[in-house]
Amino acid sequence: MSLCVPCARLPALLCWALAALLPVPALAVPIELPVSLDYAVVNDALARQVFQSPDGSAELFRDSQDCNQLTLSDPQVEGTENGQLRLTTKVRARVGTPLAGRCILPFAWNGSIETLEEVLVAPAGGRVTFRIIDSNILSGDDQKRKMPGVVWNWIKDQVHPRLGGVTIDFGPALADLRTLVYDTLPADQTERGLIADSLQLQSARAELEALTVILALEAPLPPPDWTPVPEAALTEEELARWDAAWQSWDAFATWLIKDLAAPAQPELRDALAEILLEARHELRDALAADVRDEDPVRSLFLSTWERLAPLLRDSDLNLPGARSVGLATFISAGNALQALDTAAPHLGLTLDSDSLRRMARMLAPAVSEEELGYTTRVDPELRQLLGLEPELEIETLEDTSASGPFAWLITPSWAAAVSPSLVKLLTNWIPEQSDLDRYLRTMEQLLDESIATERKRGKVGDDYFDLYENLVRATAWQESCWRQFVETNGVIKPIQSSAGSVGLMQINQHVWRNIYDLDALQNNVGYNARAGNEILAHYLVDYAIKRKEHQVRGNIHDLARATYGVYNGGPRHLSRYRREDTNSYLRGIDAAFWTKYQAIRKQGADAVRQCYGG
C-alpha cells in the first residue's frame, strides 16, 4: 500500500494520522528447510525426459539414410567437490555425408562423454533446472580423446540442449506442502494463508553425496507478551475427538515405520522398530494421564519426528527416484511443522486424520484408507519387524487330558507350548489362603513351560538363560503378583492397569497392538505368559546384551535390571537403573524389581507368597 501524495508535502500531523492507518508489517522469522535427495531422483528425471527407449537409451539423431546417428545410453550422475553435477553417458555416433543413397566417408565413434552442470532454481520457483557449463569426451580409461572438431561440435549441438533441458518439478510437492501447512493451522488463524503461501523453493545445490534443495517459509514471531495458556479439561465431545486423533496418529506412525522399513537394511530396520516402540510407549503414557487437557497428536508427532528425522536424513533407503522425491516431500513436511512449532508456538498447530493422511500420501500416493486405518488385528509383518516369529499361537482351553485338582502335576504327552489343562485350571482362579500353595505351584509350572518354549526358540543363549528364567519370574511378580484375574465387587475379570496393561505379564495393549491378540492377552493366561516371555527375550538379547549393559559395571545381573527398565518404560529406559538423573518414581520401581529378582534367585516361587501376606 502506498500514498498518492508524497508524505513530505503534507502537514506533519496529517502525515502521522495517515501513517497510523497503514497496516504494520508483522515481524517474521525466515525458516530454511534443507532436504537431501539421492541422485536417483536425477536419474529418474533423465529416464522420463531423455532416455525413454525400452532399453534405456536415447536416440538424439538419425537421418533418413542412417548415415548420421547419435545415441546416448547408461547415464551416471554424481556430485563434485566444486558443487557441480557430473553426468557421464555412453555415446554411439556415426557421422557421414549422405549422397545418392549412399553414406560418403562415414566416421563411427563409440565412447563416453561427461557434462558438468550447474544446478539452478527456475524463476517460477517450483522447478530445479540444470545448465551445462562444460563437456568433455572420455575414452574407456576416462582420459580426453582427440576427435575431429566438427564432429565434436555436432555432438555437442545435439547433446547439450537435451541434457541441459532436464528439469525436476517440485510444483506438486510444494502445493501439497502449502496445503498441509494451511490445514494444520487453526481456522481462526488469520495469517495461515500468508504463512502457507510463503513456502517456496529457494535454492538447490549439487553435493558429493546428494542433491540438496532448500525450501523456505516465513513464520510470524510470537507477540512480545505471549505465554502459553493452560488448557481447560476437555468436554465429552472433545474427548471423542481426542480418541479419534490418537488412533489416527497410532495408525499413521505404524504404517509409516513399516513402509520405511520395507526396503531398509537390517540396522536401519532395527532403528525404525525402536522408534515405533518409543512412540507407542509415549502414547501409552499420554492415555494414562489423569487429566486430558490437550490434543495429544501434536506433541506425540513432534517427539517422534525429533528421533525419526535425523535417521531419515542420515540413512540410505535405496529408494527409486520417484519415491525419493516423495520421501523428500514427506521429510520437508515434517521439518516444516517442527520448525513452525518451534519458531511460532503461538500458532497452535493441530494434526488430525486428514493432515496425517495428506502426509502419508506425500510419501506413498497410492496408500489406501485401509492401510492407514486403526485396527487391532495381529500383523505378521510388524511382528517380523521386531524380530519375532510371524505368529504366536493361542492355546485352546479344550483338553482331553487328565483334569481335576492335581492336573497341574501331569506332564502333557504332546508338544504344546503351554498345557491347555494349566490354562483352563488357572482361568478365573482367585486363590484363597488355603489353596495359595497349589495356586503358586500351578502358576510356576505355567511359567516354566512358557520359559521352556522360549529355550526351544534359541534366542537367549545358554550363558544367559538362568538369568532369563529369574527375570521372567521376577517380572511376573512385579507386574501382577503372578495373577491373571482379580475379583472386583464380586465380578472376576482380567487384571488391568490404568495405562491399559493386562494380565499376568501386564502386556500393554497400546504398545503391543498388532503384535499380540488383545483378547487372548486378557483371557488366556498361557498366551499372556508367552507374550511376556517373547518381549523379555527380545529386550534382553537385542537391547541389554547387544549394548553390553553387563560390562558397564561388571555385573551380569545388570542385564536383568536393564531389560526390566525397557520392559517397563520403553527402549530409552535401558540404562535408567544406573543413571543419576532418573527420577525418584522410576528409582522406586527399579528398586522394587531388583528386590524381587534377588528373592526369586534365592527362594524361587516361595518368595511370591509375600504378595499374599505370606
XYZ file of C-alpha atoms in Angstrom:
614
model
C 0.000 0.000 0.000
C 1.337 3.487 -0.818
C 0.130 7.083 -0.591
C -0.759 9.048 -3.714
C 0.832 12.208 -2.399
C 4.369 12.197 -1.006
C 4.171 12.480 2.760
C 6.821 15.192 2.731
C 4.319 17.578 1.075
C 1.660 17.150 3.812
C 1.472 18.695 7.266
C 3.258 16.573 9.823
C 0.115 15.889 11.874
C -1.793 14.643 8.808
C 1.172 12.518 7.782
C 1.231 10.848 11.195
C -2.504 10.250 11.045
C -2.233 8.608 7.643
C 0.707 6.522 8.798
C -1.334 5.265 11.729
C -3.933 3.923 9.314
C -1.367 1.797 7.446
C -1.000 -1.869 8.440
C 2.116 -2.514 10.466
C 4.079 -5.332 8.845
C 4.355 -8.278 11.218
C 7.823 -9.338 12.152
C 8.580 -12.776 10.711
C 11.353 -15.282 11.138
C 12.652 -16.941 7.963
C 12.892 -20.719 8.160
C 15.107 -22.756 5.825
C 14.337 -26.422 5.247
C 17.231 -28.232 3.530
C 16.343 -31.613 2.044
C 18.869 -34.042 0.583
C 17.811 -36.012 -2.480
C 19.620 -39.113 -3.643
C 20.898 -38.708 -7.188
C 18.403 -41.398 -8.148
C 15.939 -38.525 -8.486
C 18.061 -37.032 -11.293
C 18.397 -40.442 -12.940
C 14.640 -40.800 -12.778
C 14.150 -37.388 -14.446
C 16.654 -38.351 -17.157
C 14.824 -41.624 -17.779
C 11.461 -39.902 -18.111
C 12.593 -36.920 -20.170
C 15.533 -38.160 -22.259
C 16.344 -41.869 -22.007
C 12.882 -43.055 -22.977
C 13.622 -46.073 -25.198
C 12.669 -49.502 -23.843
C 16.353 -50.382 -23.413
C 17.023 -47.153 -21.515
C 18.850 -45.393 -24.349
C 18.148 -42.057 -26.027
C 18.373 -41.659 -29.789
C 19.077 -37.971 -30.311
C 19.501 -38.011 -34.074
C 19.019 -40.320 -37.050
C 18.667 -39.217 -40.670
C 16.548 -40.975 -43.243
C 19.520 -42.885 -44.694
C 21.038 -43.924 -41.349
C 24.151 -42.031 -42.337
C 24.173 -39.804 -39.291
C 23.174 -41.270 -35.953
C 23.692 -40.312 -32.330
C 22.571 -42.448 -29.382
C 23.204 -41.992 -25.682
C 22.932 -44.729 -23.034
C 23.814 -45.653 -19.451
C 23.644 -42.226 -17.755
C 25.555 -41.937 -14.467
C 25.051 -38.964 -12.138
C 27.263 -37.809 -9.280
C 28.181 -34.661 -7.401
C 31.538 -32.946 -7.471
C 33.599 -31.145 -4.865
C 33.024 -27.777 -6.536
C 29.226 -28.058 -6.367
C 28.588 -29.153 -9.939
C 26.631 -32.093 -11.238
C 28.689 -34.546 -13.299
C 26.757 -36.611 -15.842
C 28.564 -39.292 -17.867
C 26.897 -41.156 -20.721
C 27.973 -43.668 -23.297
C 27.798 -42.446 -26.896
C 27.390 -44.213 -30.213
C 27.979 -41.758 -33.071
C 28.062 -42.158 -36.833
C 28.766 -39.135 -38.999
C 28.920 -39.021 -42.796
C 27.606 -37.329 -45.924
C 24.508 -38.835 -47.484
C 24.771 -38.748 -51.292
C 22.723 -40.571 -53.896
C 21.508 -43.130 -51.413
C 24.986 -43.749 -50.064
C 26.859 -42.558 -46.964
C 30.138 -40.961 -48.013
C 33.168 -41.030 -45.667
C 31.328 -42.282 -42.604
C 33.042 -41.805 -39.249
C 31.919 -44.032 -36.360
C 32.809 -43.490 -32.713
C 31.889 -45.263 -29.508
C 32.930 -43.747 -26.226
C 31.768 -41.664 -23.307
C 31.180 -38.014 -22.675
C 30.817 -36.042 -19.491
C 28.867 -32.876 -18.909
C 29.407 -30.627 -15.903
C 26.220 -28.856 -14.921
C 25.214 -26.046 -12.606
C 22.064 -26.575 -10.542
C 19.562 -23.709 -10.669
C 16.079 -22.873 -9.452
C 13.809 -21.667 -12.220
C 12.394 -18.137 -11.871
C 8.937 -19.571 -11.278
C 10.401 -21.159 -8.165
C 8.914 -24.631 -8.475
C 11.480 -26.344 -10.706
C 15.131 -27.314 -10.444
C 16.971 -26.912 -13.762
C 20.487 -27.657 -14.981
C 22.829 -25.508 -17.080
C 25.761 -27.196 -18.852
C 28.927 -25.244 -18.243
C 31.441 -27.701 -19.693
C 31.608 -31.003 -21.561
C 34.375 -33.402 -22.460
C 34.991 -36.550 -24.452
C 36.187 -39.535 -22.472
C 37.746 -42.738 -23.673
C 37.486 -46.050 -21.906
C 40.137 -45.039 -19.382
C 38.417 -41.684 -18.662
C 41.107 -39.667 -20.437
C 40.294 -36.997 -23.000
C 40.493 -38.254 -26.546
C 41.001 -36.171 -29.650
C 38.460 -36.384 -32.419
C 37.596 -34.135 -35.366
C 36.404 -30.799 -34.055
C 33.497 -30.633 -36.466
C 32.206 -33.988 -35.210
C 32.588 -32.963 -31.582
C 30.764 -29.708 -32.242
C 27.949 -31.628 -33.909
C 27.684 -33.960 -30.904
C 27.604 -31.027 -28.504
C 24.910 -29.303 -30.552
C 22.741 -32.392 -30.172
C 23.586 -33.339 -26.595
C 23.627 -30.013 -24.743
C 20.009 -28.972 -25.401
C 18.675 -32.404 -24.434
C 20.688 -32.979 -21.274
C 20.554 -29.325 -20.269
C 16.785 -29.298 -20.674
C 16.098 -31.796 -17.908
C 14.033 -30.394 -15.029
C 12.764 -31.675 -11.701
C 9.355 -30.237 -10.971
C 8.641 -29.588 -7.297
C 5.405 -27.745 -8.060
C 3.060 -30.560 -6.964
C 5.155 -31.193 -3.843
C 5.071 -27.501 -2.927
C 1.312 -27.396 -3.428
C 0.882 -30.364 -1.078
C 3.168 -28.785 1.500
C 1.346 -25.459 1.397
C -1.988 -27.201 1.836
C -0.648 -29.207 4.766
C 0.708 -26.087 6.499
C -2.593 -24.291 5.895
C -4.667 -27.190 7.251
C -2.585 -27.683 10.387
C -3.026 -24.080 11.477
C -6.242 -23.266 13.362
C -9.103 -21.943 11.273
C -9.192 -18.721 13.298
C -5.552 -18.016 12.495
C -5.849 -15.064 10.099
C -2.266 -15.355 8.884
C -2.362 -19.012 7.912
C -2.830 -18.284 4.205
C 0.176 -15.962 4.157
C 2.295 -18.461 6.073
C 1.378 -21.323 3.737
C 1.963 -19.219 0.607
C 5.383 -18.157 1.860
C 6.660 -21.697 1.386
C 8.915 -21.603 -1.674
C 11.726 -23.486 -3.356
C 14.593 -21.145 -2.576
C 17.736 -22.756 -3.985
C 19.427 -26.027 -4.891
C 22.978 -27.267 -4.995
C 24.890 -30.373 -6.001
C 26.946 -32.000 -3.271
C 29.143 -35.070 -3.360
C 26.545 -37.481 -1.995
C 23.244 -35.805 -2.742
C 21.323 -33.065 -4.486
C 20.238 -30.607 -1.793
C 17.200 -28.409 -2.259
C 16.404 -25.565 0.127
C 12.788 -24.797 0.909
C 11.941 -21.656 2.852
C 8.937 -20.173 4.586
C 8.238 -17.344 6.984
C 6.605 -17.662 10.378
C 5.349 -14.706 12.430
C 7.091 -14.164 15.719
C 5.031 -14.611 18.891
C 3.659 -11.344 20.328
C 6.022 -9.843 22.920
C 3.670 -10.640 25.807
C 2.661 -14.132 24.637
C 2.799 -17.026 27.103
C 1.214 -20.490 26.833
C -2.181 -20.664 28.488
C -3.095 -23.916 30.304
C -5.950 -25.683 28.562
C -9.183 -26.452 30.363
C -10.251 -30.073 30.804
C -11.766 -31.470 27.613
C -15.516 -31.794 27.173
C -17.132 -35.126 26.237
C -17.253 -34.077 22.584
C -13.611 -33.024 22.710
C -12.659 -36.317 24.377
C -14.298 -38.195 21.497
C -12.200 -36.187 19.040
C -9.183 -36.856 21.312
C -9.686 -40.607 20.951
C -10.103 -40.342 17.187
C -6.954 -38.224 16.984
C -4.665 -40.594 18.896
C -5.944 -43.597 16.978
C -5.234 -41.782 13.703
C -1.750 -40.954 14.947
C -1.024 -44.512 16.093
C -2.226 -45.966 12.787
C -0.193 -43.407 10.814
C 3.004 -43.986 12.817
C 2.671 -47.768 12.459
C 2.113 -47.576 8.707
C 4.987 -45.117 8.304
C 7.546 -47.257 10.127
C 6.513 -50.361 8.188
C 6.681 -48.511 4.871
C 10.124 -47.056 5.592
C 11.460 -50.333 6.979
C 10.424 -52.464 3.982
C 13.395 -51.536 1.728
C 15.815 -50.802 4.575
C 18.937 -52.645 5.669
C 18.770 -54.604 8.986
C 20.438 -51.897 11.077
C 18.009 -49.246 9.863
C 15.043 -51.614 10.305
C 16.047 -52.132 13.936
C 16.321 -48.388 14.494
C 12.882 -47.806 12.948
C 11.366 -50.562 15.089
C 12.803 -48.888 18.180
C 11.262 -45.561 17.173
C 7.875 -47.252 16.814
C 8.125 -48.788 20.280
C 9.135 -45.422 21.734
C 6.205 -43.709 20.008
C 3.801 -46.289 21.399
C 5.190 -46.011 24.926
C 4.677 -42.246 24.724
C 1.111 -42.844 23.542
C 0.580 -45.224 26.477
C 1.770 -42.535 28.892
C -0.490 -39.918 27.295
C -3.509 -42.209 27.590
C -2.702 -42.983 31.230
C -2.646 -39.306 32.246
C -5.173 -38.420 34.927
C -6.386 -35.312 33.084
C -6.698 -34.993 29.340
C -6.470 -31.308 28.627
C -4.962 -31.089 25.160
C -4.830 -32.837 21.812
C -2.054 -35.461 22.150
C -1.161 -35.797 18.484
C 0.898 -32.628 18.127
C 3.260 -33.487 20.981
C 3.433 -37.167 20.004
C 4.244 -36.264 16.408
C 6.919 -33.746 17.351
C 8.560 -36.132 19.804
C 8.666 -38.952 17.260
C 9.814 -36.636 14.490
C 12.728 -35.469 16.619
C 14.056 -39.046 16.558
C 12.926 -40.012 13.064
C 14.102 -37.009 11.024
C 17.860 -37.424 11.694
C 17.570 -41.131 10.932
C 15.924 -40.460 7.566
C 18.413 -37.709 6.788
C 21.483 -39.828 7.513
C 20.312 -43.208 6.179
C 20.293 -44.640 2.683
C 16.867 -46.114 1.992
C 17.786 -47.084 -1.598
C 14.544 -45.710 -2.970
C 13.916 -45.224 -6.695
C 13.842 -41.665 -7.985
C 10.088 -41.153 -7.843
C 9.903 -42.362 -4.258
C 12.963 -40.280 -3.432
C 11.011 -37.117 -4.278
C 8.082 -38.393 -2.221
C 10.369 -39.044 0.720
C 11.911 -35.575 0.350
C 8.442 -34.010 0.337
C 7.465 -36.015 3.393
C 10.641 -35.016 5.254
C 10.056 -31.394 4.262
C 6.535 -31.595 5.651
C 7.706 -32.923 8.996
C 10.535 -30.395 9.181
C 8.194 -27.548 8.290
C 5.724 -28.455 11.034
C 8.525 -28.882 13.554
C 10.125 -25.569 12.574
C 6.794 -23.720 12.698
C 6.050 -25.075 16.152
C 9.495 -24.006 17.373
C 9.535 -20.546 15.780
C 5.866 -19.707 16.277
C 4.384 -21.791 19.104
C 1.530 -19.324 19.447
C 0.075 -20.502 16.143
C -1.154 -23.735 17.755
C -0.523 -26.492 15.217
C -3.122 -29.244 15.051
C -2.776 -32.638 13.364
C -5.852 -34.714 12.594
C -6.638 -37.746 10.445
C -6.900 -35.613 7.297
C -3.496 -33.964 7.721
C -1.858 -37.286 8.612
C -3.348 -38.904 5.507
C -2.061 -35.995 3.455
C 1.445 -36.572 4.804
C 1.203 -40.312 4.137
C 0.263 -39.696 0.512
C 3.262 -37.437 0.039
C 5.382 -40.500 0.731
C 3.136 -43.099 -0.916
C 0.419 -41.602 -3.152
C -1.319 -44.962 -3.547
C -1.642 -45.740 0.171
C -5.176 -46.895 0.938
C -7.598 -45.919 3.678
C -7.394 -49.488 4.970
C -3.612 -49.276 5.346
C -3.969 -46.071 7.358
C -6.883 -47.366 9.407
C -6.706 -48.244 13.100
C -7.037 -51.959 13.704
C -6.153 -54.395 16.475
C -5.562 -57.367 14.151
C -2.239 -59.179 14.590
C 0.133 -58.132 11.802
C 2.770 -60.798 10.936
C 4.837 -58.186 9.071
C 5.008 -55.975 12.139
C 5.958 -58.934 14.342
C 8.815 -59.788 11.998
C 9.998 -56.175 12.052
C 10.525 -56.642 15.804
C 12.441 -59.874 15.270
C 9.540 -62.116 16.323
C 8.076 -65.112 14.536
C 5.121 -64.251 12.265
C 2.595 -65.717 14.698
C 2.245 -66.611 18.377
C -0.222 -69.463 18.643
C -3.123 -69.202 21.069
C -3.547 -72.256 23.307
C -7.029 -73.689 23.270
C -8.848 -74.335 26.525
C -10.220 -77.586 25.139
C -8.265 -80.525 26.521
C -8.996 -84.259 26.686
C -6.166 -84.982 29.098
C -6.424 -85.550 32.822
C -8.334 -82.965 34.813
C -9.045 -82.304 38.431
C -7.285 -80.685 41.362
C -3.931 -82.335 40.558
C -3.984 -81.877 36.760
C -1.087 -79.452 37.026
C 1.168 -82.337 38.179
C 0.661 -84.347 34.995
C 3.150 -83.739 32.201
C 1.352 -83.471 28.841
C 2.234 -86.024 26.183
C 2.002 -83.595 23.273
C 4.330 -80.800 22.191
C 2.142 -77.939 23.378
C 3.773 -74.601 24.228
C 1.734 -74.292 27.417
C -0.528 -77.106 28.629
C -4.214 -76.373 27.952
C -5.016 -78.062 31.284
C -2.937 -75.428 33.101
C -4.579 -72.579 31.192
C -8.024 -73.984 31.906
C -7.234 -74.541 35.590
C -5.874 -71.012 36.095
C -8.709 -69.281 34.222
C -10.799 -67.257 36.708
C -8.887 -68.757 39.658
C -8.740 -66.282 42.537
C -6.677 -68.108 45.202
C -7.759 -68.276 48.807
C -5.153 -68.519 51.531
C -5.959 -72.212 51.882
C -5.057 -73.056 48.294
C -2.293 -70.490 47.799
C 0.467 -73.114 47.661
C -1.338 -75.075 44.955
C -2.063 -71.887 43.017
C 1.570 -70.730 43.111
C 2.839 -74.168 42.065
C 0.369 -74.238 39.180
C 1.378 -70.759 38.032
C 5.041 -71.691 38.430
C 4.540 -74.675 36.118
C 2.845 -72.466 33.539
C 5.758 -70.023 33.690
C 8.217 -72.925 33.451
C 6.507 -74.202 30.309
C 6.498 -70.761 28.692
C 10.191 -70.392 29.574
C 10.918 -73.855 28.115
C 9.213 -72.805 24.874
C 11.474 -69.777 24.699
C 14.524 -72.029 25.243
C 13.492 -74.089 22.214
C 13.401 -70.932 20.111
C 17.071 -70.454 20.931
C 17.052 -66.672 21.047
C 18.526 -66.475 24.567
C 21.945 -68.136 24.734
C 22.834 -70.760 27.337
C 25.192 -68.360 29.121
C 22.281 -66.083 29.961
C 19.390 -68.489 30.332
C 19.444 -68.871 34.128
C 19.341 -65.086 34.375
C 16.485 -65.036 31.879
C 14.407 -67.547 33.890
C 14.723 -65.456 37.039
C 13.968 -62.312 35.022
C 10.680 -63.780 33.757
C 9.547 -64.925 37.210
C 10.525 -61.646 38.865
C 8.811 -59.599 36.158
C 5.572 -61.578 36.562
C 5.791 -60.956 40.314
C 6.497 -57.242 39.883
C 3.740 -56.749 37.331
C 0.852 -58.793 38.742
C 1.864 -60.874 41.780
C 1.513 -63.884 39.463
C -2.149 -63.139 38.747
C -4.137 -63.121 35.535
C -7.513 -62.420 37.143
C -8.837 -60.346 40.053
C -12.234 -60.091 41.720
C -13.900 -56.685 41.977
C -17.351 -56.301 43.550
C -17.975 -59.996 43.117
C -17.002 -59.995 39.430
C -13.922 -61.878 38.194
C -12.115 -60.171 35.352
C -8.611 -59.886 33.879
C -6.278 -57.668 35.867
C -5.753 -54.365 34.032
C -3.849 -51.174 34.827
C -4.997 -47.614 34.165
C -2.471 -47.479 31.318
C -4.088 -50.445 29.535
C -1.648 -53.194 30.582
C -3.315 -56.571 31.078
C -2.815 -59.952 32.653
C -0.009 -61.877 34.265
C 2.810 -60.067 32.448
C 0.922 -56.740 32.141
C 1.285 -56.552 28.358
C 0.246 -53.068 27.318
C -2.498 -53.117 24.706
C -1.430 -49.821 23.123
C 2.283 -50.623 22.899
C 1.730 -54.160 21.584
C -1.271 -53.533 19.333
C -0.964 -55.624 16.130
C 1.789 -57.676 17.771
C -0.444 -59.765 20.039
C -4.092 -60.800 20.098
C -5.587 -58.362 22.603
C -8.485 -60.618 23.567
C -6.154 -63.566 24.235
C -3.869 -61.358 26.325
C -6.792 -60.705 28.665
C -8.437 -64.098 28.793
C -5.708 -66.661 28.143
C -3.020 -66.752 30.816
C -0.819 -69.079 28.731
C -0.817 -66.680 25.789
C -0.117 -63.740 28.104
C 2.813 -65.588 29.687
C 4.332 -66.460 26.324
C 3.901 -62.885 25.065
C 5.767 -61.604 28.118
C 8.497 -64.188 27.518
C 8.891 -63.045 23.909
C 9.123 -59.405 24.878
C 11.636 -60.027 27.653
C 13.793 -62.216 25.391
C 13.720 -59.506 22.713
C 14.717 -56.773 25.129
C 17.362 -58.908 26.873
C 19.132 -60.043 23.696
C 18.548 -57.157 21.283
C 18.983 -54.352 23.788
C 20.673 -55.230 27.099
C 23.168 -57.842 25.834
C 23.716 -56.218 22.441
C 24.528 -52.888 24.103
C 26.718 -54.575 26.724
C 24.948 -53.368 29.850
C 26.609 -56.178 31.845
C 30.043 -54.764 31.038
C 29.402 -51.215 32.228
C 29.705 -52.078 35.913
C 30.986 -55.638 35.534
C 27.797 -57.257 36.874
C 25.958 -59.772 34.694
C 22.741 -59.259 36.679
C 22.617 -55.670 35.449
C 21.238 -57.275 32.282
C 18.068 -58.123 34.212
C 17.790 -54.586 35.592
C 18.330 -53.029 32.156
C 15.860 -55.391 30.485
C 13.169 -54.651 33.031
C 13.712 -50.914 32.556
C 12.934 -51.289 28.843
C 10.000 -53.628 29.567
C 8.543 -51.040 31.920
C 9.266 -47.811 30.066
C 10.475 -48.432 26.511
C 13.903 -48.542 24.806
C 15.067 -45.191 26.184
C 14.873 -46.630 29.707
C 17.626 -49.198 29.151
C 20.164 -47.564 31.461
C 17.844 -45.730 33.836
C 18.660 -48.122 36.715
C 22.208 -46.719 36.866
C 21.702 -43.106 35.803
C 21.860 -40.332 38.368
C 19.154 -38.272 36.642
C 16.480 -40.989 36.966
C 13.540 -39.592 38.929
C 12.534 -40.963 42.317
C 9.357 -42.607 40.990
C 11.257 -44.737 38.475
C 14.019 -45.417 41.002
C 11.367 -46.832 43.296
C 10.027 -49.108 40.559
C 13.514 -50.357 39.714
C 14.408 -50.907 43.369
C 11.248 -52.976 43.886
C 12.061 -55.110 40.849
C 15.655 -55.639 41.987
C 14.468 -56.800 45.402
C 12.071 -59.303 43.786
C 14.715 -60.531 41.329
C 17.152 -61.285 44.156
C 14.423 -63.002 46.183
C 13.457 -65.202 43.229
C 17.087 -66.229 42.802
C 17.298 -67.327 46.433
C 13.801 -68.655 47.206
C 12.085 -69.378 43.903
C 8.277 -69.347 43.821
C 8.009 -69.261 47.608
C 9.149 -65.627 47.530
C 5.930 -64.625 45.733
C 3.897 -65.532 48.833
C 4.841 -62.052 50.070
C 2.198 -60.653 47.676
C -0.473 -62.558 49.587
C 0.654 -61.769 53.113
C 2.796 -64.899 53.413
